[in-house]
Amino acid sequence: MELLSNLELGFSVALSFQNLFYCFIGVLLGTLIGVLPGLGPVATIAMLLPITFGLPPVSALIMLAGIYYGAQYGGSTTAILINLPGESSSVVTALDGHQMAKKGRAGAALAIAALGSFFAGTVATFLLALFAPPLANLALQFGPAEYFSLMVLGLIASVTLASGSIVKALAMIVLGLLLGLSGQDIYTGTPRFTFDMQELADGFDFVAVAMGMFGIGEIIRNLEDEHQRSLVAAKVKSLLLTKDEFKASIAPVLRGTAIGSVLGILPGGGAMLSSFASYSIEKKVSKTPKEFGKGAIAGVAGPESANNAGAQTSFIPMLTLGIPSNPVMALMIGALIIQGITPGPNVVTEKPDLFWGIIASMWVGNAMLVLLNLPLIGMWVRLLTVPYHLLFPAIIAFCCIGVYSVNNNAFDVYSMALFGVLGYALVKLDCEPAPMLLGFVIGPMLEEYLRRAMLISRGDPMVFLTRPISASLLILAAIALVVVLLPSVQKTREEAFKE
């Protein structure tokens, strides 16, 4: 009964005119950036963070959440029609979706992508409503030692699930932690790593770092490699599925939803890992694995359901524990902090309208997305003809205005440019920038909980091992690191990412 009354509160918040408007803006923008290759949800949310400063917290987070799961829908449109994934999680959809389009079944591929996404999003949001409150209650039992150990586990897990070299991913996390330490000491107020620059007294601005690494860095990378866009299926015929296609899609949608719901919760998991895992499993369980890559509908239905379920369950650790499971969730935490809200289990009890309003808005947003995506396919296709060299100056101008407007400080614009170059350099060196952003967000919290635990225990480091929950979390982190460093596991991991 408590769940029903909480959902009633959530829908009363989500269905207000203002929040419906921001939810619509979020899913519309999400679909737009999902469709346009080279502009992901991380870059867009980073660019829009300054705008959220003047919005009510609920409206701001409803809009940002809409951008994230809306991009999962939009990315499939370009993947299917022109074999160019607009979003990293839609790479797998392109394998079979585009082959279906070539056979004249583009409408069916788009329909199952939208319907599978809607079903998975609905189920994942229900799981979020069901499991988030008890998890938040459990987290209220946590002291500083437990929080420190949980964050260590989160960072280690994000390394194990990042593609590429583990050493590089660890180096990125350490770089993020170091950048997060610049500014004033949290207890004594002594400046650290500021190089005697007054502008760094409060540390690097989160918005400038995020916009630079993901916005500007992405633009430089796209300019280097502007895609030639050739529309294969300019005319989408019937969106109706045949009876056989519908039957063949049911099991992949259910399996994809289950896989995405579990992987979305894991740090470093989220939408991309879910879609890859779903495709691999569908190929293994299929009676006709040779059909995959040639237009198998299961190769569209499974991954599309998985990436949406993964996108929405990744909100569980962010809303209940205040720990981001991927770069988008790190930006969400940044948005909460900008609004003066401390992320963590107290959000559920102290801000129930915010917590339940976001959950209810996801159901509303998923319904909006089905209506936005299927009837407006023609409009999204036309958008793809806009040349990138006309888009990027507008994006850069928007980034500069946005980052300046947060603190009215020109130094933030220079910081953004610097991090843009750094982001591009890291991509060229095969270093994923995502772990760095997670380290940057978690770093100050990690330090605070470490020092608080040491103060309470009067400087005894054994406090992390004598408390059962803290010790269990650290043991899990150690096991995760040891397992992933084993040569056989490393080989399998590399093969999985290649696939």
XYZ file of C-alpha atoms in Angstrom, residues 47-495:
449
model
C 25.848 21.331 -22.037
C 22.433 21.714 -20.387
C 23.656 21.611 -16.765
C 23.926 25.445 -16.580
C 20.263 25.799 -17.664
C 19.091 23.538 -14.808
C 20.509 26.053 -12.322
C 17.404 28.233 -12.668
C 14.861 25.364 -12.694
C 13.127 23.643 -9.766
C 15.104 20.468 -8.826
C 12.311 18.044 -9.873
C 11.825 19.658 -13.303
C 15.588 19.790 -13.923
C 16.122 16.088 -13.150
C 13.002 14.987 -15.042
C 14.341 16.792 -18.134
C 17.884 15.374 -17.802
C 16.550 11.839 -17.224
C 14.350 12.207 -20.322
C 17.415 13.139 -22.400
C 19.226 9.974 -21.259
C 16.555 7.381 -21.969
C 15.256 9.353 -24.977
C 18.688 9.049 -26.599
C 18.418 5.244 -26.381
C 15.262 5.420 -28.553
C 16.671 7.931 -31.053
C 19.959 6.073 -31.546
C 18.161 3.073 -33.023
C 16.576 5.190 -35.813
C 19.894 6.070 -37.485
C 21.357 2.635 -36.747
C 18.498 0.986 -38.663
C 18.045 3.492 -41.506
C 21.605 4.493 -42.408
C 23.803 1.999 -40.520
C 25.212 4.828 -38.406
C 24.486 4.445 -34.675
C 23.591 7.808 -33.143
C 24.364 6.387 -29.705
C 27.061 3.924 -28.562
C 24.423 1.524 -27.185
C 22.830 1.309 -30.674
C 25.964 -0.080 -32.355
C 24.566 -3.617 -32.015
C 21.147 -2.607 -33.385
C 22.814 -1.536 -36.649
C 24.079 -5.093 -37.320
C 20.631 -6.587 -38.008
C 18.425 -3.485 -38.105
C 20.143 -2.068 -41.178
C 19.995 -5.442 -42.949
C 16.216 -5.497 -42.292
C 15.991 -1.983 -43.790
C 17.805 -3.172 -46.922
C 15.212 -5.939 -47.264
C 12.386 -3.366 -47.103
C 11.490 -4.160 -43.448
C 12.751 -0.873 -41.963
C 9.260 -0.144 -40.566
C 9.139 -3.468 -38.701
C 12.650 -2.945 -37.296
C 11.770 0.569 -36.074
C 8.464 -0.649 -34.607
C 10.010 -3.513 -32.624
C 12.839 -1.197 -31.443
C 10.266 1.309 -30.113
C 7.865 -1.266 -28.631
C 10.673 -3.351 -27.081
C 12.143 -0.180 -25.606
C 8.747 0.861 -24.218
C 8.149 -2.543 -22.574
C 11.682 -2.676 -21.100
C 11.467 0.922 -19.874
C 8.128 0.244 -18.164
C 9.422 -2.909 -16.420
C 12.722 -1.258 -15.384
C 10.875 1.739 -13.919
C 8.655 -0.644 -11.921
C 11.822 -2.368 -10.567
C 13.217 1.056 -9.679
C 10.036 1.871 -7.707
C 10.123 -1.558 -6.015
C 13.789 -1.911 -5.019
C 15.058 1.642 -4.561
C 13.296 2.450 -1.221
C 14.446 -0.737 0.661
C 17.976 -0.201 -0.695
C 17.900 3.400 0.564
C 16.719 2.166 4.009
C 19.633 -0.280 4.084
C 22.020 2.527 3.113
C 20.831 4.544 6.145
C 22.598 1.893 8.297
C 25.892 2.822 6.601
C 28.534 4.814 8.450
C 31.534 6.641 6.904
C 33.605 3.390 6.741
C 30.851 1.576 4.790
C 30.416 4.481 2.375
C 34.162 4.632 1.731
C 34.282 0.875 0.996
C 31.190 1.092 -1.217
C 32.785 3.867 -3.285
C 36.020 1.877 -3.631
C 33.943 -1.083 -4.874
C 32.095 1.211 -7.316
C 35.333 2.581 -8.763
C 36.913 -0.887 -9.087
C 33.746 -2.267 -10.745
C 33.731 0.614 -13.242
C 37.324 -0.349 -14.165
C 36.446 -4.010 -14.721
C 33.533 -3.081 -16.988
C 35.360 -0.369 -18.980
C 36.524 -1.454 -22.438
C 40.229 -1.461 -23.242
C 43.260 -1.712 -20.970
C 42.638 -2.127 -17.226
C 45.844 -0.217 -16.425
C 44.613 2.743 -18.518
C 41.179 2.635 -16.848
C 42.846 2.629 -13.383
C 45.077 5.535 -14.472
C 41.973 7.465 -15.591
C 40.309 6.935 -12.205
C 43.442 8.129 -10.361
C 43.606 11.210 -12.634
C 39.935 11.932 -11.832
C 40.555 11.519 -8.084
C 43.550 13.899 -8.248
C 41.580 16.540 -10.190
C 38.789 16.241 -7.600
C 41.271 17.017 -4.789
C 42.250 20.476 -6.101
C 40.805 23.375 -4.102
C 40.536 23.858 -0.346
C 41.053 21.128 2.241
C 37.599 20.055 3.486
C 38.543 20.388 7.184
C 41.315 23.001 7.431
C 40.492 25.207 4.411
C 44.164 25.094 3.293
C 44.551 25.457 -0.517
C 45.794 22.278 -2.274
C 46.925 21.789 -5.890
C 45.810 25.336 -6.758
C 49.205 26.523 -8.151
C 48.553 29.841 -6.341
C 45.632 30.518 -8.700
C 42.701 32.177 -6.967
C 40.307 30.711 -9.580
C 41.136 27.167 -8.388
C 40.314 27.913 -4.724
C 37.050 25.943 -5.121
C 38.613 23.360 -7.428
C 37.805 22.722 -11.080
C 34.204 23.435 -12.007
C 32.301 20.181 -12.632
C 30.325 21.649 -15.569
C 33.534 22.881 -17.272
C 35.216 19.469 -16.874
C 32.168 17.520 -18.126
C 31.482 19.857 -21.068
C 35.133 19.906 -22.088
C 35.773 16.151 -21.855
C 32.549 15.043 -23.502
C 31.233 18.062 -25.443
C 34.292 19.775 -26.947
C 36.372 16.558 -27.046
C 33.597 14.785 -28.975
C 33.288 17.679 -31.462
C 37.038 17.631 -32.252
C 36.851 13.857 -32.770
C 33.835 14.135 -35.090
C 35.433 16.888 -37.171
C 38.375 14.588 -37.794
C 36.058 11.917 -39.161
C 32.893 13.412 -40.632
C 30.694 10.573 -41.832
C 29.244 10.400 -45.294
C 25.579 9.822 -44.659
C 23.789 7.770 -47.291
C 20.142 7.059 -46.636
C 19.252 3.516 -47.535
C 15.655 3.514 -46.441
C 14.491 7.047 -47.057
C 10.903 5.833 -47.326
C 9.679 3.782 -44.407
C 6.733 1.651 -45.407
C 4.371 -0.134 -42.991
C 5.296 -0.074 -39.295
C 3.282 -3.243 -38.684
C 5.006 -6.483 -37.712
C 4.026 -9.775 -39.303
C 2.694 -12.518 -37.013
C 5.974 -14.488 -37.270
C 8.088 -11.389 -36.512
C 5.960 -10.620 -33.462
C 6.302 -14.200 -32.157
C 10.061 -14.209 -32.797
C 10.446 -10.950 -30.822
C 8.665 -11.862 -27.566
C 11.418 -13.988 -25.959
C 14.313 -11.637 -26.976
C 12.417 -8.639 -25.538
C 11.860 -10.459 -22.219
C 15.481 -11.684 -22.049
C 16.832 -8.251 -23.043
C 14.715 -6.576 -20.341
C 16.047 -8.987 -17.683
C 19.696 -8.592 -18.783
C 19.470 -4.787 -18.979
C 17.730 -4.513 -15.597
C 20.572 -6.386 -13.870
C 23.534 -4.873 -15.757
C 22.182 -1.318 -15.447
C 22.637 -1.426 -11.665
C 26.313 -2.409 -11.881
C 28.892 0.416 -11.837
C 30.213 0.926 -15.369
C 27.330 -1.114 -16.800
C 24.363 0.812 -18.107
C 22.902 0.803 -21.591
C 25.918 -0.028 -23.748
C 27.064 -3.156 -21.890
C 23.440 -4.369 -21.679
C 22.879 -4.190 -25.447
C 26.156 -6.022 -26.216
C 25.415 -8.757 -23.654
C 21.870 -9.208 -24.982
C 23.073 -9.593 -28.598
C 25.666 -12.207 -27.581
C 23.066 -14.207 -25.621
C 20.436 -14.019 -28.394
C 23.010 -15.325 -30.866
C 23.902 -18.228 -28.541
C 20.297 -19.308 -27.773
C 19.021 -18.866 -31.341
C 18.183 -21.969 -33.409
C 19.418 -20.072 -36.486
C 22.548 -18.144 -35.332
C 23.665 -17.742 -38.975
C 20.725 -15.363 -39.518
C 22.350 -12.830 -37.140
C 24.003 -10.036 -39.080
C 21.674 -10.707 -42.024
C 18.460 -9.197 -40.640
C 17.374 -11.318 -37.633
C 14.611 -9.454 -35.764
C 15.849 -10.942 -32.456
C 19.098 -8.994 -33.055
C 17.065 -5.758 -32.887
C 14.435 -6.671 -30.258
C 16.849 -8.002 -27.592
C 19.535 -5.263 -27.576
C 16.990 -2.414 -27.878
C 15.056 -3.731 -24.850
C 18.296 -4.289 -22.931
C 19.712 -0.798 -23.522
C 16.506 0.876 -22.306
C 16.200 -1.338 -19.229
C 19.898 -0.691 -18.481
C 19.486 3.071 -18.904
C 16.634 3.183 -16.376
C 17.873 0.783 -13.694
C 21.186 2.695 -13.607
C 19.177 5.321 -11.659
C 18.870 2.878 -8.699
C 22.432 3.290 -7.253
C 22.407 7.009 -8.109
C 19.125 7.812 -6.349
C 19.545 5.477 -3.353
C 23.287 5.481 -2.588
C 24.438 8.663 -4.334
C 26.910 6.594 -6.383
C 27.012 7.025 -10.180
C 27.104 3.809 -12.232
C 28.072 5.595 -15.486
C 29.084 9.086 -16.742
C 25.452 10.190 -17.239
C 24.658 9.338 -13.603
C 27.783 11.287 -12.562
C 26.272 14.306 -14.356
C 22.923 13.676 -12.604
C 24.739 13.787 -9.253
C 26.359 17.025 -10.420
C 22.871 18.405 -11.173
C 21.659 17.429 -7.667
C 24.676 19.125 -6.066
C 24.104 22.268 -8.200
C 20.553 22.323 -6.792
C 21.920 22.095 -3.226
C 20.704 18.504 -2.688
C 23.088 15.951 -1.134
C 22.878 12.726 -3.180
C 22.310 9.570 -1.139
C 19.694 7.578 0.795
C 18.282 10.687 2.488
C 16.821 11.859 -0.855
C 14.073 9.200 -0.524
C 12.943 10.416 2.914
C 13.764 14.142 2.746
C 12.709 14.784 -0.888
C 9.979 12.190 -1.626
C 8.408 14.456 -4.280
C 11.746 14.560 -6.158
C 12.397 10.813 -5.845
C 8.904 9.560 -6.765
C 8.362 12.381 -9.285
C 11.415 11.220 -11.305
C 10.224 7.586 -11.201
C 6.672 8.450 -12.339
C 8.030 10.765 -15.059
C 9.846 7.782 -16.612
C 6.541 6.043 -17.354
C 5.159 9.277 -18.791
C 8.378 9.826 -20.804
C 8.348 6.274 -22.218
C 4.767 6.733 -23.440
C 5.737 10.094 -25.016
C 8.707 8.461 -26.754
C 6.612 5.823 -28.528
C 4.337 8.597 -29.832
C 7.328 10.774 -30.784
C 9.367 8.106 -32.528
C 7.003 6.151 -34.730
C 4.829 8.870 -36.352
C 7.757 11.306 -36.761
C 10.250 8.967 -38.459
C 10.199 11.144 -41.617
C 11.216 14.249 -39.675
C 14.133 12.468 -37.948
C 15.353 11.150 -41.309
C 15.398 14.667 -42.801
C 17.483 15.907 -39.867
C 20.289 13.595 -40.918
C 20.892 15.670 -44.048
C 22.146 18.671 -41.960
C 25.958 18.820 -42.521
C 28.047 18.514 -39.355
C 30.175 21.562 -40.262
C 27.023 23.680 -39.775
C 26.105 22.037 -36.465
C 29.384 22.213 -34.571
C 29.894 26.047 -34.381
C 26.438 26.353 -32.796
C 27.269 23.588 -30.300
C 30.590 25.221 -29.320
C 28.915 28.638 -28.870
C 26.217 27.021 -26.724
C 28.909 25.289 -24.593
C 30.817 28.557 -24.008
C 27.691 30.542 -23.076
C 26.474 27.731 -20.831
C 29.711 27.233 -18.902
C 30.235 31.008 -18.470
C 26.707 31.502 -17.149
C 27.228 29.137 -14.164
C 29.737 31.321 -12.259
C 30.112 34.298 -14.667
C 33.789 33.368 -14.777
C 35.903 33.388 -17.965
C 38.371 30.959 -16.308
C 35.719 28.206 -16.586
C 35.594 28.706 -20.377
C 39.397 28.292 -20.588
C 39.153 25.200 -18.333
C 36.506 23.744 -20.651
C 38.759 24.301 -23.698
C 41.698 22.681 -21.866
C 39.614 19.632 -20.880
C 38.281 19.440 -24.447
C 41.829 19.034 -25.794
C 42.596 16.572 -22.959
C 39.441 14.566 -23.765
C 40.426 14.335 -27.436
C 44.006 13.328 -26.530
C 42.733 10.588 -24.187
C 40.486 9.133 -26.906
C 43.454 9.088 -29.329
C 45.508 7.244 -26.671
C 42.708 4.649 -26.254
C 41.949 5.880 -22.726
C 38.260 6.035 -21.886
C 37.401 9.440 -20.355
C 34.349 7.999 -18.508
C 36.280 6.507 -15.517
C 38.030 9.876 -15.107
C 34.699 11.668 -14.706
C 33.525 9.042 -12.179
C 36.775 9.534 -10.223
C 36.337 13.319 -10.363
C 32.778 13.129 -8.952
C 33.433 10.427 -6.344
C 36.912 11.750 -5.304
C 35.812 14.506 -2.890
C 33.128 12.219 -1.336
C 35.645 9.363 -1.029
C 38.091 11.655 0.789
C 35.411 13.010 3.108
C 34.217 9.542 4.177
C 37.808 8.277 4.564
C 38.770 11.162 6.839
C 35.504 11.040 8.777
C 35.959 7.297 9.449
C 39.568 7.875 10.543
C 38.519 10.703 12.900
C 35.796 8.564 14.498
C 38.213 5.623 14.949
C 40.968 7.970 16.236
C 43.280 7.178 13.347
C 42.867 3.384 13.372
C 42.742 2.126 9.744
C 41.428 -1.272 10.940
C 37.958 0.350 11.216
C 37.429 -0.544 7.532
C 38.056 -4.241 8.242
C 36.445 -4.628 11.676
C 32.996 -3.447 10.519
C 31.312 -6.400 8.698
C 29.610 -4.488 5.835
C 32.718 -2.398 5.133
C 34.995 -5.465 5.176
C 32.624 -7.398 2.848
C 32.584 -4.535 0.314
C 36.397 -4.226 0.337
C 36.784 -8.010 -0.096
C 34.383 -7.857 -3.082
C 36.440 -5.004 -4.583
C 39.675 -6.990 -4.129
C 38.119 -10.126 -5.687
C 36.807 -8.088 -8.670
C 40.281 -6.625 -9.283
C 42.111 -9.956 -8.902
C 39.637 -11.819 -11.127
C 39.818 -9.278 -13.934
C 43.647 -9.328 -13.822
C 43.780 -13.122 -14.333
C 45.183 -13.829 -17.839
C 42.278 -16.135 -18.832
C 39.663 -13.580 -17.710
C 41.530 -10.742 -19.445
C 41.517 -12.723 -22.689
C 37.775 -13.478 -22.431
C 37.081 -9.834 -21.551
C 38.992 -8.583 -24.611
C 37.132 -11.065 -26.836
